Amino acid sequence: MKKVIPLYENLLSREAYLDDIRNDQMKLERYMLDNYNIVFSELDNTWYRIDSSNIDIKNKFELGIITKIITGENILNKGTSFVDEFENGFDGNLCICGCNKCKSLFKLYHKKTRIAFLVGSSCIEKAGHEDFVRNVNCATRNGRCKHCNIPLKITGKYKNYKKSYNLVCMSCRKTKKIYLRIHYDEKDHFKQYFKTRWNPDLKYWYWKGYEDELPEVLKKRVLNI
């Protein structure tokens, strides 16, 4: 007579098997490819989907199933993941959950392992990052800071930019010394009206302030130092 194994023993056996392959990267990659058509990129430390799953699961559009196999945690539980708003999205429409209607893909990171999964914005919101889509829309509409790559926000609680800042966020916008070509007989005029100063070491006059606020009359006198 065939021995009937109780359901909980089957589940425990499956969990033990997944715990085993989770500690063996080669086995894990083989398992994910054979069953889910999900592969791992060592270059980006990222898992991504290349096709629909090869097995029949009740809810294919479930990111938690995939991430629990790989990390041991359901990444949809709040507090287990994070997104890096400084990163750009990727071209593609196939989320790791199985959805193939994404406009772009983004990295969703597992906190403990810092392993990333390429997912659509809907899954990122499901993981508890409700502001993510708003930030992406800001990046599309206003651009990203040319220094740190953060989405630029013109309005709201997290405003970090004005259009006059020339694609530089408030955090990266710093005053700088801009050296100028000023002749000796012009120094008093520029000192009085434009607050220019003298650098005794370099022996050049300079204007200090935000680059986007440099007076128009000084722009033709800028030195590349």
mmCIF file with all atom_site columns, C-alpha atoms in Angstrom:
data_model
loop_
_atom_site.group_PDB
_atom_site.id
_atom_site.type_symbol
_atom_site.label_atom_id
_atom_site.label_alt_id
_atom_site.label_comp_id
_atom_site.label_asym_id
_atom_site.label_entity_id
_atom_site.label_seq_id
_atom_site.pdbx_PDB_ins_code
_atom_site.Cartn_x
_atom_site.Cartn_y
_atom_site.Cartn_z
_atom_site.occupancy
_atom_site.B_iso_or_equiv
_atom_site.pdbx_formal_charge
_atom_site.auth_seq_id
_atom_site.auth_comp_id
_atom_site.auth_asym_id
_atom_site.auth_atom_id
_atom_site.pdbx_PDB_model_num
ATOM 1   C CA . MET A 1 1   ? 0.000  0.000  0.000   1.00 0.00 ? 1   MET A CA 1
ATOM 2   C CA . LYS A 1 2   ? 1.271  3.413  -0.927  1.00 0.00 ? 2   LYS A CA 1
ATOM 3   C CA . LYS A 1 3   ? 2.132  5.502  2.100   1.00 0.00 ? 3   LYS A CA 1
ATOM 4   C CA . VAL A 1 4   ? 0.133  8.736  2.341   1.00 0.00 ? 4   VAL A CA 1
ATOM 5   C CA . ILE A 1 5   ? 2.293  11.633 3.491   1.00 0.00 ? 5   ILE A CA 1
ATOM 6   C CA . PRO A 1 6   ? 0.372  14.261 5.470   1.00 0.00 ? 6   PRO A CA 1
ATOM 7   C CA . LEU A 1 7   ? 0.107  17.639 3.789   1.00 0.00 ? 7   LEU A CA 1
ATOM 8   C CA . TYR A 1 8   ? 2.163  19.434 6.439   1.00 0.00 ? 8   TYR A CA 1
ATOM 9   C CA . GLU A 1 9   ? 5.035  17.009 5.890   1.00 0.00 ? 9   GLU A CA 1
ATOM 10  C CA . ASN A 1 10  ? 4.965  17.802 2.169   1.00 0.00 ? 10  ASN A CA 1
ATOM 11  C CA . LEU A 1 11  ? 5.046  21.500 2.924   1.00 0.00 ? 11  LEU A CA 1
ATOM 12  C CA . LEU A 1 12  ? 7.872  21.039 5.399   1.00 0.00 ? 12  LEU A CA 1
ATOM 13  C CA . SER A 1 13  ? 9.798  18.991 2.865   1.00 0.00 ? 13  SER A CA 1
ATOM 14  C CA . ARG A 1 14  ? 9.334  21.699 0.254   1.00 0.00 ? 14  ARG A CA 1
ATOM 15  C CA . GLU A 1 15  ? 10.486 24.412 2.662   1.00 0.00 ? 15  GLU A CA 1
ATOM 16  C CA . ALA A 1 16  ? 13.539 22.334 3.579   1.00 0.00 ? 16  ALA A CA 1
ATOM 17  C CA . TYR A 1 17  ? 14.336 21.854 -0.109  1.00 0.00 ? 17  TYR A CA 1
ATOM 18  C CA . LEU A 1 18  ? 14.013 25.573 -0.807  1.00 0.00 ? 18  LEU A CA 1
ATOM 19  C CA . ASP A 1 19  ? 16.196 26.353 2.211   1.00 0.00 ? 19  ASP A CA 1
ATOM 20  C CA . ASP A 1 20  ? 18.797 23.989 0.775   1.00 0.00 ? 20  ASP A CA 1
ATOM 21  C CA . ILE A 1 21  ? 18.862 25.441 -2.759  1.00 0.00 ? 21  ILE A CA 1
ATOM 22  C CA . ARG A 1 22  ? 18.756 28.995 -1.388  1.00 0.00 ? 22  ARG A CA 1
ATOM 23  C CA . ASN A 1 23  ? 22.217 28.353 0.045   1.00 0.00 ? 23  ASN A CA 1
ATOM 24  C CA . ASP A 1 24  ? 23.504 27.035 -3.282  1.00 0.00 ? 24  ASP A CA 1
ATOM 25  C CA . GLN A 1 25  ? 23.448 29.748 -5.950  1.00 0.00 ? 25  GLN A CA 1
ATOM 26  C CA . MET A 1 26  ? 23.857 27.344 -8.870  1.00 0.00 ? 26  MET A CA 1
ATOM 27  C CA . LYS A 1 27  ? 20.976 25.144 -7.712  1.00 0.00 ? 27  LYS A CA 1
ATOM 28  C CA . LEU A 1 28  ? 18.812 28.182 -7.056  1.00 0.00 ? 28  LEU A CA 1
ATOM 29  C CA . GLU A 1 29  ? 19.451 29.645 -10.496 1.00 0.00 ? 29  GLU A CA 1
ATOM 30  C CA . ARG A 1 30  ? 18.682 26.295 -12.138 1.00 0.00 ? 30  ARG A CA 1
ATOM 31  C CA . TYR A 1 31  ? 15.461 25.895 -10.146 1.00 0.00 ? 31  TYR A CA 1
ATOM 32  C CA . MET A 1 32  ? 14.235 29.417 -10.966 1.00 0.00 ? 32  MET A CA 1
ATOM 33  C CA . LEU A 1 33  ? 15.034 29.023 -14.654 1.00 0.00 ? 33  LEU A CA 1
ATOM 34  C CA . ASP A 1 34  ? 13.431 25.580 -15.001 1.00 0.00 ? 34  ASP A CA 1
ATOM 35  C CA . ASN A 1 35  ? 10.265 26.458 -13.105 1.00 0.00 ? 35  ASN A CA 1
ATOM 36  C CA . TYR A 1 36  ? 9.721  30.192 -13.493 1.00 0.00 ? 36  TYR A CA 1
ATOM 37  C CA . ASN A 1 37  ? 11.916 31.336 -16.415 1.00 0.00 ? 37  ASN A CA 1
ATOM 38  C CA . ILE A 1 38  ? 13.610 33.740 -14.031 1.00 0.00 ? 38  ILE A CA 1
ATOM 39  C CA . VAL A 1 39  ? 17.359 34.315 -14.323 1.00 0.00 ? 39  VAL A CA 1
ATOM 40  C CA . PHE A 1 40  ? 20.015 36.075 -12.277 1.00 0.00 ? 40  PHE A CA 1
ATOM 41  C CA . SER A 1 41  ? 22.398 38.788 -13.474 1.00 0.00 ? 41  SER A CA 1
ATOM 42  C CA . GLU A 1 42  ? 25.658 38.810 -11.518 1.00 0.00 ? 42  GLU A CA 1
ATOM 43  C CA . LEU A 1 43  ? 26.568 42.151 -13.050 1.00 0.00 ? 43  LEU A CA 1
ATOM 44  C CA . ASP A 1 44  ? 23.557 43.908 -11.526 1.00 0.00 ? 44  ASP A CA 1
ATOM 45  C CA . ASN A 1 45  ? 22.902 41.458 -8.651  1.00 0.00 ? 45  ASN A CA 1
ATOM 46  C CA . THR A 1 46  ? 19.372 41.324 -10.040 1.00 0.00 ? 46  THR A CA 1
ATOM 47  C CA . TRP A 1 47  ? 16.761 38.670 -10.782 1.00 0.00 ? 47  TRP A CA 1
ATOM 48  C CA . TYR A 1 48  ? 14.563 39.170 -13.854 1.00 0.00 ? 48  TYR A CA 1
ATOM 49  C CA . ARG A 1 49  ? 12.028 37.222 -15.894 1.00 0.00 ? 49  ARG A CA 1
ATOM 50  C CA . ILE A 1 50  ? 12.616 36.100 -19.499 1.00 0.00 ? 50  ILE A CA 1
ATOM 51  C CA . ASP A 1 51  ? 9.304  34.291 -20.134 1.00 0.00 ? 51  ASP A CA 1
ATOM 52  C CA . SER A 1 52  ? 6.150  33.028 -18.436 1.00 0.00 ? 52  SER A CA 1
ATOM 53  C CA . SER A 1 53  ? 6.401  30.316 -15.772 1.00 0.00 ? 53  SER A CA 1
ATOM 54  C CA . ASN A 1 54  ? 6.787  26.665 -16.783 1.00 0.00 ? 54  ASN A CA 1
ATOM 55  C CA . ILE A 1 55  ? 4.691  25.395 -13.883 1.00 0.00 ? 55  ILE A CA 1
ATOM 56  C CA . ASP A 1 56  ? 1.043  25.861 -13.042 1.00 0.00 ? 56  ASP A CA 1
ATOM 57  C CA . ILE A 1 57  ? 0.605  28.061 -9.972  1.00 0.00 ? 57  ILE A CA 1
ATOM 58  C CA . LYS A 1 58  ? -2.685 29.416 -8.699  1.00 0.00 ? 58  LYS A CA 1
ATOM 59  C CA . ASN A 1 59  ? -1.630 33.043 -8.768  1.00 0.00 ? 59  ASN A CA 1
ATOM 60  C CA . LYS A 1 60  ? 1.137  33.701 -11.279 1.00 0.00 ? 60  LYS A CA 1
ATOM 61  C CA . PHE A 1 61  ? 0.902  37.434 -10.680 1.00 0.00 ? 61  PHE A CA 1
ATOM 62  C CA . GLU A 1 62  ? 2.343  37.168 -7.194  1.00 0.00 ? 62  GLU A CA 1
ATOM 63  C CA . LEU A 1 63  ? 5.723  38.685 -6.516  1.00 0.00 ? 63  LEU A CA 1
ATOM 64  C CA . GLY A 1 64  ? 5.729  37.305 -2.973  1.00 0.00 ? 64  GLY A CA 1
ATOM 65  C CA . ILE A 1 65  ? 5.927  33.667 -4.172  1.00 0.00 ? 65  ILE A CA 1
ATOM 66  C CA . ILE A 1 66  ? 9.062  34.332 -6.194  1.00 0.00 ? 66  ILE A CA 1
ATOM 67  C CA . THR A 1 67  ? 10.868 36.472 -3.632  1.00 0.00 ? 67  THR A CA 1
ATOM 68  C CA . LYS A 1 68  ? 10.174 34.071 -0.778  1.00 0.00 ? 68  LYS A CA 1
ATOM 69  C CA . ILE A 1 69  ? 11.824 31.247 -2.727  1.00 0.00 ? 69  ILE A CA 1
ATOM 70  C CA . ILE A 1 70  ? 14.911 33.373 -3.412  1.00 0.00 ? 70  ILE A CA 1
ATOM 71  C CA . THR A 1 71  ? 15.295 35.340 -0.161  1.00 0.00 ? 71  THR A CA 1
ATOM 72  C CA . GLY A 1 72  ? 13.181 33.441 2.374   1.00 0.00 ? 72  GLY A CA 1
ATOM 73  C CA . GLU A 1 73  ? 10.908 36.475 2.765   1.00 0.00 ? 73  GLU A CA 1
ATOM 74  C CA . ASN A 1 74  ? 7.821  37.740 0.992   1.00 0.00 ? 74  ASN A CA 1
ATOM 75  C CA . ILE A 1 75  ? 9.007  41.080 -0.343  1.00 0.00 ? 75  ILE A CA 1
ATOM 76  C CA . LEU A 1 76  ? 5.410  42.344 -0.454  1.00 0.00 ? 76  LEU A CA 1
ATOM 77  C CA . ASN A 1 77  ? 5.390  42.547 3.342   1.00 0.00 ? 77  ASN A CA 1
ATOM 78  C CA . LYS A 1 78  ? 6.005  46.154 4.354   1.00 0.00 ? 78  LYS A CA 1
ATOM 79  C CA . GLY A 1 79  ? 9.453  46.838 5.738   1.00 0.00 ? 79  GLY A CA 1
ATOM 80  C CA . THR A 1 80  ? 11.207 44.033 3.841   1.00 0.00 ? 80  THR A CA 1
ATOM 81  C CA . SER A 1 81  ? 12.123 46.043 0.738   1.00 0.00 ? 81  SER A CA 1
ATOM 82  C CA . PHE A 1 82  ? 13.348 49.394 -0.519  1.00 0.00 ? 82  PHE A CA 1
ATOM 83  C CA . VAL A 1 83  ? 13.702 51.292 -3.793  1.00 0.00 ? 83  VAL A CA 1
ATOM 84  C CA . ASP A 1 84  ? 16.517 53.612 -4.822  1.00 0.00 ? 84  ASP A CA 1
ATOM 85  C CA . GLU A 1 85  ? 14.965 56.725 -6.325  1.00 0.00 ? 85  GLU A CA 1
ATOM 86  C CA . PHE A 1 86  ? 18.377 57.774 -7.652  1.00 0.00 ? 86  PHE A CA 1
ATOM 87  C CA . GLU A 1 87  ? 18.298 54.883 -10.153 1.00 0.00 ? 87  GLU A CA 1
ATOM 88  C CA . ASN A 1 88  ? 16.829 55.010 -13.644 1.00 0.00 ? 88  ASN A CA 1
ATOM 89  C CA . GLY A 1 89  ? 14.306 52.486 -14.905 1.00 0.00 ? 89  GLY A CA 1
ATOM 90  C CA . PHE A 1 90  ? 14.977 49.775 -17.493 1.00 0.00 ? 90  PHE A CA 1
ATOM 91  C CA . ASP A 1 91  ? 13.376 49.142 -20.865 1.00 0.00 ? 91  ASP A CA 1
ATOM 92  C CA . GLY A 1 92  ? 11.101 46.104 -20.701 1.00 0.00 ? 92  GLY A CA 1
ATOM 93  C CA . ASN A 1 93  ? 7.512  45.062 -20.033 1.00 0.00 ? 93  ASN A CA 1
ATOM 94  C CA . LEU A 1 94  ? 7.833  41.676 -18.267 1.00 0.00 ? 94  LEU A CA 1
ATOM 95  C CA . CYS A 1 95  ? 7.700  42.015 -14.481 1.00 0.00 ? 95  CYS A CA 1
ATOM 96  C CA . ILE A 1 96  ? 9.189  39.233 -12.380 1.00 0.00 ? 96  ILE A CA 1
ATOM 97  C CA . CYS A 1 97  ? 5.667  38.567 -11.051 1.00 0.00 ? 97  CYS A CA 1
ATOM 98  C CA . GLY A 1 98  ? 4.545  37.432 -14.523 1.00 0.00 ? 98  GLY A CA 1
ATOM 99  C CA . CYS A 1 99  ? 2.722  40.564 -15.701 1.00 0.00 ? 99  CYS A CA 1
ATOM 100 C CA . ASN A 1 100 ? 3.720  41.505 -19.241 1.00 0.00 ? 100 ASN A CA 1
ATOM 101 C CA . LYS A 1 101 ? 2.048  44.914 -19.491 1.00 0.00 ? 101 LYS A CA 1
ATOM 102 C CA . CYS A 1 102 ? 4.635  47.107 -17.747 1.00 0.00 ? 102 CYS A CA 1
ATOM 103 C CA . LYS A 1 103 ? 5.799  50.296 -19.480 1.00 0.00 ? 103 LYS A CA 1
ATOM 104 C CA . SER A 1 104 ? 9.193  50.143 -17.747 1.00 0.00 ? 104 SER A CA 1
ATOM 105 C CA . LEU A 1 105 ? 10.926 48.024 -15.112 1.00 0.00 ? 105 LEU A CA 1
ATOM 106 C CA . PHE A 1 106 ? 12.615 49.117 -11.896 1.00 0.00 ? 106 PHE A CA 1
ATOM 107 C CA . LYS A 1 107 ? 14.761 47.540 -9.210  1.00 0.00 ? 107 LYS A CA 1
ATOM 108 C CA . LEU A 1 108 ? 13.010 46.521 -6.000  1.00 0.00 ? 108 LEU A CA 1
ATOM 109 C CA . TYR A 1 109 ? 15.547 45.536 -3.333  1.00 0.00 ? 109 TYR A CA 1
ATOM 110 C CA . HIS A 1 110 ? 15.222 42.997 -0.535  1.00 0.00 ? 110 HIS A CA 1
ATOM 111 C CA . LYS A 1 111 ? 16.468 44.788 2.589   1.00 0.00 ? 111 LYS A CA 1
ATOM 112 C CA . LYS A 1 112 ? 18.376 41.986 4.320   1.00 0.00 ? 112 LYS A CA 1
ATOM 113 C CA . THR A 1 113 ? 20.234 40.626 1.292   1.00 0.00 ? 113 THR A CA 1
ATOM 114 C CA . ARG A 1 114 ? 20.152 43.715 -0.986  1.00 0.00 ? 114 ARG A CA 1
ATOM 115 C CA . ILE A 1 115 ? 19.188 41.395 -3.838  1.00 0.00 ? 115 ILE A CA 1
ATOM 116 C CA . ALA A 1 116 ? 17.208 43.227 -6.520  1.00 0.00 ? 116 ALA A CA 1
ATOM 117 C CA . PHE A 1 117 ? 14.205 42.153 -8.601  1.00 0.00 ? 117 PHE A CA 1
ATOM 118 C CA . LEU A 1 118 ? 13.161 43.832 -11.860 1.00 0.00 ? 118 LEU A CA 1
ATOM 119 C CA . VAL A 1 119 ? 9.498  44.695 -11.437 1.00 0.00 ? 119 VAL A CA 1
ATOM 120 C CA . GLY A 1 120 ? 6.850  47.086 -12.694 1.00 0.00 ? 120 GLY A CA 1
ATOM 121 C CA . SER A 1 121 ? 5.640  50.115 -10.769 1.00 0.00 ? 121 SER A CA 1
ATOM 122 C CA . SER A 1 122 ? 2.458  48.323 -9.667  1.00 0.00 ? 122 SER A CA 1
ATOM 123 C CA . CYS A 1 123 ? 4.447  45.699 -7.730  1.00 0.00 ? 123 CYS A CA 1
ATOM 124 C CA . ILE A 1 124 ? 6.571  48.411 -6.142  1.00 0.00 ? 124 ILE A CA 1
ATOM 125 C CA . GLU A 1 125 ? 3.406  50.077 -4.869  1.00 0.00 ? 125 GLU A CA 1
ATOM 126 C CA . LYS A 1 126 ? 2.132  46.730 -3.573  1.00 0.00 ? 126 LYS A CA 1
ATOM 127 C CA . ALA A 1 127 ? 5.373  46.395 -1.610  1.00 0.00 ? 127 ALA A CA 1
ATOM 128 C CA . GLY A 1 128 ? 4.488  49.580 0.298   1.00 0.00 ? 128 GLY A CA 1
ATOM 129 C CA . HIS A 1 129 ? 6.245  52.271 -1.722  1.00 0.00 ? 129 HIS A CA 1
ATOM 130 C CA . GLU A 1 130 ? 3.186  54.358 -2.578  1.00 0.00 ? 130 GLU A CA 1
ATOM 131 C CA . ASP A 1 131 ? 5.161  57.479 -3.552  1.00 0.00 ? 131 ASP A CA 1
ATOM 132 C CA . PHE A 1 132 ? 7.224  55.660 -6.154  1.00 0.00 ? 132 PHE A CA 1
ATOM 133 C CA . VAL A 1 133 ? 4.953  56.284 -9.157  1.00 0.00 ? 133 VAL A CA 1
ATOM 134 C CA . ARG A 1 134 ? 4.650  59.953 -8.193  1.00 0.00 ? 134 ARG A CA 1
ATOM 135 C CA . ASN A 1 135 ? 8.453  60.229 -8.131  1.00 0.00 ? 135 ASN A CA 1
ATOM 136 C CA . VAL A 1 136 ? 8.782  58.490 -11.506 1.00 0.00 ? 136 VAL A CA 1
ATOM 137 C CA . ASN A 1 137 ? 6.232  60.885 -12.985 1.00 0.00 ? 137 ASN A CA 1
ATOM 138 C CA . CYS A 1 138 ? 8.237  63.809 -11.608 1.00 0.00 ? 138 CYS A CA 1
ATOM 139 C CA . ALA A 1 139 ? 11.366 62.445 -13.289 1.00 0.00 ? 139 ALA A CA 1
ATOM 140 C CA . THR A 1 140 ? 9.494  62.108 -16.589 1.00 0.00 ? 140 THR A CA 1
ATOM 141 C CA . ARG A 1 141 ? 7.981  65.567 -16.358 1.00 0.00 ? 141 ARG A CA 1
ATOM 142 C CA . ASN A 1 142 ? 10.807 67.593 -14.775 1.00 0.00 ? 142 ASN A CA 1
ATOM 143 C CA . GLY A 1 143 ? 13.912 65.473 -15.357 1.00 0.00 ? 143 GLY A CA 1
ATOM 144 C CA . ARG A 1 144 ? 16.531 64.250 -12.895 1.00 0.00 ? 144 ARG A CA 1
ATOM 145 C CA . CYS A 1 145 ? 19.298 66.134 -11.148 1.00 0.00 ? 145 CYS A CA 1
ATOM 146 C CA . LYS A 1 146 ? 22.342 66.081 -13.428 1.00 0.00 ? 146 LYS A CA 1
ATOM 147 C CA . HIS A 1 147 ? 24.597 65.503 -10.418 1.00 0.00 ? 147 HIS A CA 1
ATOM 148 C CA . CYS A 1 148 ? 22.841 62.931 -8.202  1.00 0.00 ? 148 CYS A CA 1
ATOM 149 C CA . ASN A 1 149 ? 20.066 61.692 -10.554 1.00 0.00 ? 149 ASN A CA 1
ATOM 150 C CA . ILE A 1 150 ? 17.222 62.197 -8.068  1.00 0.00 ? 150 ILE A CA 1
ATOM 151 C CA . PRO A 1 151 ? 13.768 62.965 -9.579  1.00 0.00 ? 151 PRO A CA 1
ATOM 152 C CA . LEU A 1 152 ? 13.166 66.713 -9.572  1.00 0.00 ? 152 LEU A CA 1
ATOM 153 C CA . LYS A 1 153 ? 10.030 67.836 -7.702  1.00 0.00 ? 153 LYS A CA 1
ATOM 154 C CA . ILE A 1 154 ? 8.769  71.376 -8.265  1.00 0.00 ? 154 ILE A CA 1
ATOM 155 C CA . THR A 1 155 ? 5.807  71.298 -5.873  1.00 0.00 ? 155 THR A CA 1
ATOM 156 C CA . GLY A 1 156 ? 4.604  69.487 -2.767  1.00 0.00 ? 156 GLY A CA 1
ATOM 157 C CA . LYS A 1 157 ? 6.023  68.520 0.606   1.00 0.00 ? 157 LYS A CA 1
ATOM 158 C CA . TYR A 1 158 ? 9.216  67.101 -0.890  1.00 0.00 ? 158 TYR A CA 1
ATOM 159 C CA . LYS A 1 159 ? 9.894  69.960 -3.310  1.00 0.00 ? 159 LYS A CA 1
ATOM 160 C CA . ASN A 1 160 ? 13.574 69.916 -4.256  1.00 0.00 ? 160 ASN A CA 1
ATOM 161 C CA . TYR A 1 161 ? 13.843 72.013 -7.394  1.00 0.00 ? 161 TYR A CA 1
ATOM 162 C CA . LYS A 1 162 ? 13.021 75.234 -9.246  1.00 0.00 ? 162 LYS A CA 1
ATOM 163 C CA . LYS A 1 163 ? 13.010 75.476 -13.026 1.00 0.00 ? 163 LYS A CA 1
ATOM 164 C CA . SER A 1 164 ? 15.666 78.189 -12.907 1.00 0.00 ? 164 SER A CA 1
ATOM 165 C CA . TYR A 1 165 ? 18.131 75.759 -11.258 1.00 0.00 ? 165 TYR A CA 1
ATOM 166 C CA . ASN A 1 166 ? 19.073 74.206 -14.620 1.00 0.00 ? 166 ASN A CA 1
ATOM 167 C CA . LEU A 1 167 ? 18.484 70.525 -13.683 1.00 0.00 ? 167 LEU A CA 1
ATOM 168 C CA . VAL A 1 168 ? 20.281 70.692 -10.323 1.00 0.00 ? 168 VAL A CA 1
ATOM 169 C CA . CYS A 1 169 ? 18.386 69.730 -7.144  1.00 0.00 ? 169 CYS A CA 1
ATOM 170 C CA . MET A 1 170 ? 18.508 71.866 -4.003  1.00 0.00 ? 170 MET A CA 1
ATOM 171 C CA . SER A 1 171 ? 20.833 69.406 -2.242  1.00 0.00 ? 171 SER A CA 1
ATOM 172 C CA . CYS A 1 172 ? 23.411 69.538 -5.043  1.00 0.00 ? 172 CYS A CA 1
ATOM 173 C CA . ARG A 1 173 ? 23.046 73.261 -5.706  1.00 0.00 ? 173 ARG A CA 1
ATOM 174 C CA . LYS A 1 174 ? 26.009 74.895 -4.024  1.00 0.00 ? 174 LYS A CA 1
ATOM 175 C CA . THR A 1 175 ? 27.740 78.221 -4.341  1.00 0.00 ? 175 THR A CA 1
ATOM 176 C CA . LYS A 1 176 ? 31.027 78.205 -6.211  1.00 0.00 ? 176 LYS A CA 1
ATOM 177 C CA . LYS A 1 177 ? 33.828 80.550 -7.127  1.00 0.00 ? 177 LYS A CA 1
ATOM 178 C CA . ILE A 1 178 ? 33.723 81.487 -10.806 1.00 0.00 ? 178 ILE A CA 1
ATOM 179 C CA . TYR A 1 179 ? 36.940 83.123 -11.959 1.00 0.00 ? 179 TYR A CA 1
ATOM 180 C CA . LEU A 1 180 ? 36.739 86.031 -14.362 1.00 0.00 ? 180 LEU A CA 1
ATOM 181 C CA . ARG A 1 181 ? 38.855 87.929 -16.846 1.00 0.00 ? 181 ARG A CA 1
ATOM 182 C CA . ILE A 1 182 ? 38.873 91.441 -15.387 1.00 0.00 ? 182 ILE A CA 1
ATOM 183 C CA . HIS A 1 183 ? 41.456 94.064 -16.282 1.00 0.00 ? 183 HIS A CA 1
ATOM 184 C CA . TYR A 1 184 ? 43.071 96.260 -13.681 1.00 0.00 ? 184 TYR A CA 1
ATOM 185 C CA . ASP A 1 185 ? 41.195 99.399 -14.739 1.00 0.00 ? 185 ASP A CA 1
ATOM 186 C CA . GLU A 1 186 ? 37.871 97.509 -14.517 1.00 0.00 ? 186 GLU A CA 1
ATOM 187 C CA . LYS A 1 187 ? 38.281 96.008 -11.072 1.00 0.00 ? 187 LYS A CA 1
ATOM 188 C CA . ASP A 1 188 ? 36.605 98.798 -9.086  1.00 0.00 ? 188 ASP A CA 1
ATOM 189 C CA . HIS A 1 189 ? 33.534 98.771 -11.316 1.00 0.00 ? 189 HIS A CA 1
ATOM 190 C CA . PHE A 1 190 ? 33.004 95.017 -11.038 1.00 0.00 ? 190 PHE A CA 1
ATOM 191 C CA . LYS A 1 191 ? 33.801 95.007 -7.351  1.00 0.00 ? 191 LYS A CA 1
ATOM 192 C CA . GLN A 1 192 ? 31.180 97.682 -6.680  1.00 0.00 ? 192 GLN A CA 1
ATOM 193 C CA . TYR A 1 193 ? 28.352 96.399 -8.876  1.00 0.00 ? 193 TYR A CA 1
ATOM 194 C CA . PHE A 1 194 ? 28.917 92.645 -8.941  1.00 0.00 ? 194 PHE A CA 1
ATOM 195 C CA . LYS A 1 195 ? 30.692 92.030 -5.608  1.00 0.00 ? 195 LYS A CA 1
ATOM 196 C CA . THR A 1 196 ? 33.704 90.395 -7.270  1.00 0.00 ? 196 THR A CA 1
ATOM 197 C CA . ARG A 1 197 ? 36.676 89.486 -5.096  1.00 0.00 ? 197 ARG A CA 1
ATOM 198 C CA . TRP A 1 198 ? 40.398 89.035 -5.558  1.00 0.00 ? 198 TRP A CA 1
ATOM 199 C CA . ASN A 1 199 ? 42.249 85.751 -5.055  1.00 0.00 ? 199 ASN A CA 1
ATOM 200 C CA . PRO A 1 200 ? 45.819 86.702 -4.093  1.00 0.00 ? 200 PRO A CA 1
ATOM 201 C CA . ASP A 1 201 ? 47.148 83.169 -4.646  1.00 0.00 ? 201 ASP A CA 1
ATOM 202 C CA . LEU A 1 202 ? 45.763 82.658 -8.160  1.00 0.00 ? 202 LEU A CA 1
ATOM 203 C CA . LYS A 1 203 ? 45.843 86.389 -8.895  1.00 0.00 ? 203 LYS A CA 1
ATOM 204 C CA . TYR A 1 204 ? 42.409 86.366 -10.502 1.00 0.00 ? 204 TYR A CA 1
ATOM 205 C CA . TRP A 1 205 ? 39.129 88.067 -9.742  1.00 0.00 ? 205 TRP A CA 1
ATOM 206 C CA . TYR A 1 206 ? 36.157 85.832 -9.017  1.00 0.00 ? 206 TYR A CA 1
ATOM 207 C CA . TRP A 1 207 ? 32.431 85.958 -8.419  1.00 0.00 ? 207 TRP A CA 1
ATOM 208 C CA . LYS A 1 208 ? 30.924 83.693 -5.748  1.00 0.00 ? 208 LYS A CA 1
ATOM 209 C CA . GLY A 1 209 ? 27.374 82.408 -5.992  1.00 0.00 ? 209 GLY A CA 1
ATOM 210 C CA . TYR A 1 210 ? 25.105 79.889 -7.683  1.00 0.00 ? 210 TYR A CA 1
ATOM 211 C CA . GLU A 1 211 ? 26.161 79.137 -11.241 1.00 0.00 ? 211 GLU A CA 1
ATOM 212 C CA . ASP A 1 212 ? 22.651 79.631 -12.622 1.00 0.00 ? 212 ASP A CA 1
ATOM 213 C CA . GLU A 1 213 ? 22.555 83.116 -11.062 1.00 0.00 ? 213 GLU A CA 1
ATOM 214 C CA . LEU A 1 214 ? 25.760 84.373 -12.676 1.00 0.00 ? 214 LEU A CA 1
ATOM 215 C CA . PRO A 1 215 ? 24.997 87.844 -14.105 1.00 0.00 ? 215 PRO A CA 1
ATOM 216 C CA . GLU A 1 216 ? 24.772 87.896 -17.877 1.00 0.00 ? 216 GLU A CA 1
ATOM 217 C CA . VAL A 1 217 ? 27.506 90.515 -18.201 1.00 0.00 ? 217 VAL A CA 1
ATOM 218 C CA . LEU A 1 218 ? 29.987 88.213 -16.420 1.00 0.00 ? 218 LEU A CA 1
ATOM 219 C CA . LYS A 1 219 ? 29.319 85.103 -18.532 1.00 0.00 ? 219 LYS A CA 1
ATOM 220 C CA . LYS A 1 220 ? 31.594 86.262 -21.362 1.00 0.00 ? 220 LYS A CA 1
ATOM 221 C CA . ARG A 1 221 ? 34.418 86.811 -18.879 1.00 0.00 ? 221 ARG A CA 1
ATOM 222 C CA . VAL A 1 222 ? 34.459 83.343 -17.311 1.00 0.00 ? 222 VAL A CA 1
ATOM 223 C CA . LEU A 1 223 ? 37.866 81.627 -17.142 1.00 0.00 ? 223 LEU A CA 1
ATOM 224 C CA . ASN A 1 224 ? 38.261 77.849 -17.308 1.00 0.00 ? 224 ASN A CA 1
ATOM 225 C CA . ILE A 1 225 ? 40.219 77.332 -14.092 1.00 0.00 ? 225 ILE A CA 1
#
